[in-house]
JSON list of C-alpha atoms in Angstrom, two decimals:
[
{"chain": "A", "resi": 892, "resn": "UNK", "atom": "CA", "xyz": [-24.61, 30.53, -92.63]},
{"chain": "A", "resi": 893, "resn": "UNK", "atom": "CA", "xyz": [-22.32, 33.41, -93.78]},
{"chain": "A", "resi": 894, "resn": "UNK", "atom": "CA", "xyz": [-20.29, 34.75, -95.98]},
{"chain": "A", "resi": 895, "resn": "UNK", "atom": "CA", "xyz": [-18.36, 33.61, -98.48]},
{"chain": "A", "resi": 896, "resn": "UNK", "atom": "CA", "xyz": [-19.90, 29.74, -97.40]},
{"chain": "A", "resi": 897, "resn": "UNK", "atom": "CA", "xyz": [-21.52, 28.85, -100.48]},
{"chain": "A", "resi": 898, "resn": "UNK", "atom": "CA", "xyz": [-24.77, 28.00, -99.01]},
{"chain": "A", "resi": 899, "resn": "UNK", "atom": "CA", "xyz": [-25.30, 31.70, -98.22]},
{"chain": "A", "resi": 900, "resn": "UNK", "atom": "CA", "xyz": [-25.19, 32.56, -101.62]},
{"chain": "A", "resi": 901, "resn": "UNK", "atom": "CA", "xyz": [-27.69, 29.75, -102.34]},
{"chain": "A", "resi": 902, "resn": "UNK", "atom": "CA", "xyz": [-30.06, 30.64, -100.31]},
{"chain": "A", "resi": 903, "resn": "UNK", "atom": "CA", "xyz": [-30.05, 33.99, -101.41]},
{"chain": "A", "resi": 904, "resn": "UNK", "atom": "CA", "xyz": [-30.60, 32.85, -105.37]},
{"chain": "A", "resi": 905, "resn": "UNK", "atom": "CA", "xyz": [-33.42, 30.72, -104.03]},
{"chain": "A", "resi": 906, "resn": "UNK", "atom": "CA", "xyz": [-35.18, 32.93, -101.97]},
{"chain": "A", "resi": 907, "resn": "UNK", "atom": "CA", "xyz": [-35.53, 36.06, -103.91]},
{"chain": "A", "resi": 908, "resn": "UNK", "atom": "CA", "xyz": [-34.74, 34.02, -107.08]},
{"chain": "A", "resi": 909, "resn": "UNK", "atom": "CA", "xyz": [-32.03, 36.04, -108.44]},
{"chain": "A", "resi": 910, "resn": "UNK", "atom": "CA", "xyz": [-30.63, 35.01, -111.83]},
{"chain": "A", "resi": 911, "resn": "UNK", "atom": "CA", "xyz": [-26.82, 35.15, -111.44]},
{"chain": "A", "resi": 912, "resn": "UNK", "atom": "CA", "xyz": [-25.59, 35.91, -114.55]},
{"chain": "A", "resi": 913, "resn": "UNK", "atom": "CA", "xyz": [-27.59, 39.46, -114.62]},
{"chain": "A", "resi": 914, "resn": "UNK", "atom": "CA", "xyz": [-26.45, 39.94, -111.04]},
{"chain": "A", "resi": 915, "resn": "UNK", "atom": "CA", "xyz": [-23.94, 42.20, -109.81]},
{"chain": "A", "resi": 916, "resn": "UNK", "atom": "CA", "xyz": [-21.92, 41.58, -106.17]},
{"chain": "A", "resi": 917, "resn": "UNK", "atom": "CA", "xyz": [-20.17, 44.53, -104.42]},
{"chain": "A", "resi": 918, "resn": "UNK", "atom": "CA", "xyz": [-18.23, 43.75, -101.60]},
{"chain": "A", "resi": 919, "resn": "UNK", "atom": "CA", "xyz": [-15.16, 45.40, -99.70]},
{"chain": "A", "resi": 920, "resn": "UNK", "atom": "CA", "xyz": [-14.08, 41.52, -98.39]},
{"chain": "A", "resi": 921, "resn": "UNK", "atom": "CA", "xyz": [-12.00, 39.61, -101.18]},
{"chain": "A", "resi": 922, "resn": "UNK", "atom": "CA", "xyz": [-12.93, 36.51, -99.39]},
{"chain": "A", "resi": 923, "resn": "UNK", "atom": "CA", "xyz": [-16.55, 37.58, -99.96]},
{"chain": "A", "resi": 924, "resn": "UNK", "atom": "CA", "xyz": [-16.05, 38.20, -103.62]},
{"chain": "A", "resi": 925, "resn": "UNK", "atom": "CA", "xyz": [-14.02, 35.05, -104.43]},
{"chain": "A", "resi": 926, "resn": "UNK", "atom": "CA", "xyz": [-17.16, 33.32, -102.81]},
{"chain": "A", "resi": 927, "resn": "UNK", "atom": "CA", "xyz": [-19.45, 34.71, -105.15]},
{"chain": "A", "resi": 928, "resn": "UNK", "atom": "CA", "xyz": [-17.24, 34.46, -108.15]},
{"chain": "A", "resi": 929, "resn": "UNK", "atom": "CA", "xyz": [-17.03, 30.96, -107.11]},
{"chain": "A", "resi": 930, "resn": "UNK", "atom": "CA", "xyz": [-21.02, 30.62, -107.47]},
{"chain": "A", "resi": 931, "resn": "UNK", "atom": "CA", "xyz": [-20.75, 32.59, -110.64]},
{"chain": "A", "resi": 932, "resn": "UNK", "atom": "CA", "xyz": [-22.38, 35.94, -110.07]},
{"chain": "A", "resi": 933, "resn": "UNK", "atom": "CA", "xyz": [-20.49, 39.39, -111.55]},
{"chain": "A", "resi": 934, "resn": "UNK", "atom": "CA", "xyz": [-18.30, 41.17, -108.78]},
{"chain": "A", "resi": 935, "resn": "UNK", "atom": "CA", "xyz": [-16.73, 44.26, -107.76]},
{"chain": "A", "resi": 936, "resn": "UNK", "atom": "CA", "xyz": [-14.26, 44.54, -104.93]},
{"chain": "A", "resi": 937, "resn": "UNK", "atom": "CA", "xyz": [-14.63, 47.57, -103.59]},
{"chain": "A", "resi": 938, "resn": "UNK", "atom": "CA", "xyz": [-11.73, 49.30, -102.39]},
{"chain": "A", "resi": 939, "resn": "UNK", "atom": "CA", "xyz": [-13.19, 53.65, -102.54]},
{"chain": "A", "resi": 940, "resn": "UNK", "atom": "CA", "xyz": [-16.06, 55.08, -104.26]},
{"chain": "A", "resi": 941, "resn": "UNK", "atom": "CA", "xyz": [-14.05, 56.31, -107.23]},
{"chain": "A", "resi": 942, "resn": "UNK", "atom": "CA", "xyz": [-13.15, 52.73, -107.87]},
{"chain": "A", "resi": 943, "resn": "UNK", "atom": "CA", "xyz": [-16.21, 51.73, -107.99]},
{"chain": "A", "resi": 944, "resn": "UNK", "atom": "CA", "xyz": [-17.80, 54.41, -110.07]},
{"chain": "A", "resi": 945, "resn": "UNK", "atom": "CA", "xyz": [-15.18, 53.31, -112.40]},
{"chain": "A", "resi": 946, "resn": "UNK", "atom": "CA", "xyz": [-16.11, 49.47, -112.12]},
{"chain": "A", "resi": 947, "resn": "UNK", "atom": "CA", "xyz": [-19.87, 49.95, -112.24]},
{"chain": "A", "resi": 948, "resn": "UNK", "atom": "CA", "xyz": [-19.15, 52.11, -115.60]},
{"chain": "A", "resi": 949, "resn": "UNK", "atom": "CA", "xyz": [-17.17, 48.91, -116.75]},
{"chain": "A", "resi": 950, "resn": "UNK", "atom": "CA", "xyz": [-20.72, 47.12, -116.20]},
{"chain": "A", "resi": 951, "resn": "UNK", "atom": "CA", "xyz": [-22.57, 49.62, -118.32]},
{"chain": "A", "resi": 952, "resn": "UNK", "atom": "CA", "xyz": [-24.45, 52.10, -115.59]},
{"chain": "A", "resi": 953, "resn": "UNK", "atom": "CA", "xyz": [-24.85, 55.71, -116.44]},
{"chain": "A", "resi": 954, "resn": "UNK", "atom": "CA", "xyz": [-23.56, 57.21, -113.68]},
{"chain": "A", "resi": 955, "resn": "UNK", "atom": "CA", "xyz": [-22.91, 61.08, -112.23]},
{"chain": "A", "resi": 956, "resn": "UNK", "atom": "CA", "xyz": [-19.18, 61.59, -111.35]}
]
């Protein structure tokens, strides 16, 4: 199994029971983060640490610039 197969993502939900909908995914591979988005967590495609400082902020993080 890997990434963005589906079953991956399963078997990561199962075995550390993650709830998905309070679940954030941060990945530099679209394919990766269509995957997920396709299971139904939150994502961020990361394309430079700026960007994602900005995203996370989106999400509600206090974060240092």
């Amino acid at each position: 199994m890997m990434k963005p197969e589906p079953e991956i993502f399963h078997l990561l939900i199962d075995r550390y029971n993650i709830d998905i909908t309070t679940t954030l995914f941060i990945d530099d591979s679209i394919q990766n983060i269509h995957g997920a988005k396709n299971i139904g967590f939150h994502t961020i495609h990361f394309n430079s640490p700026q960007q994602l400082l900005k995203e996370l902020k989106k999400y509600g993080f206090d974060l240092f610039d």
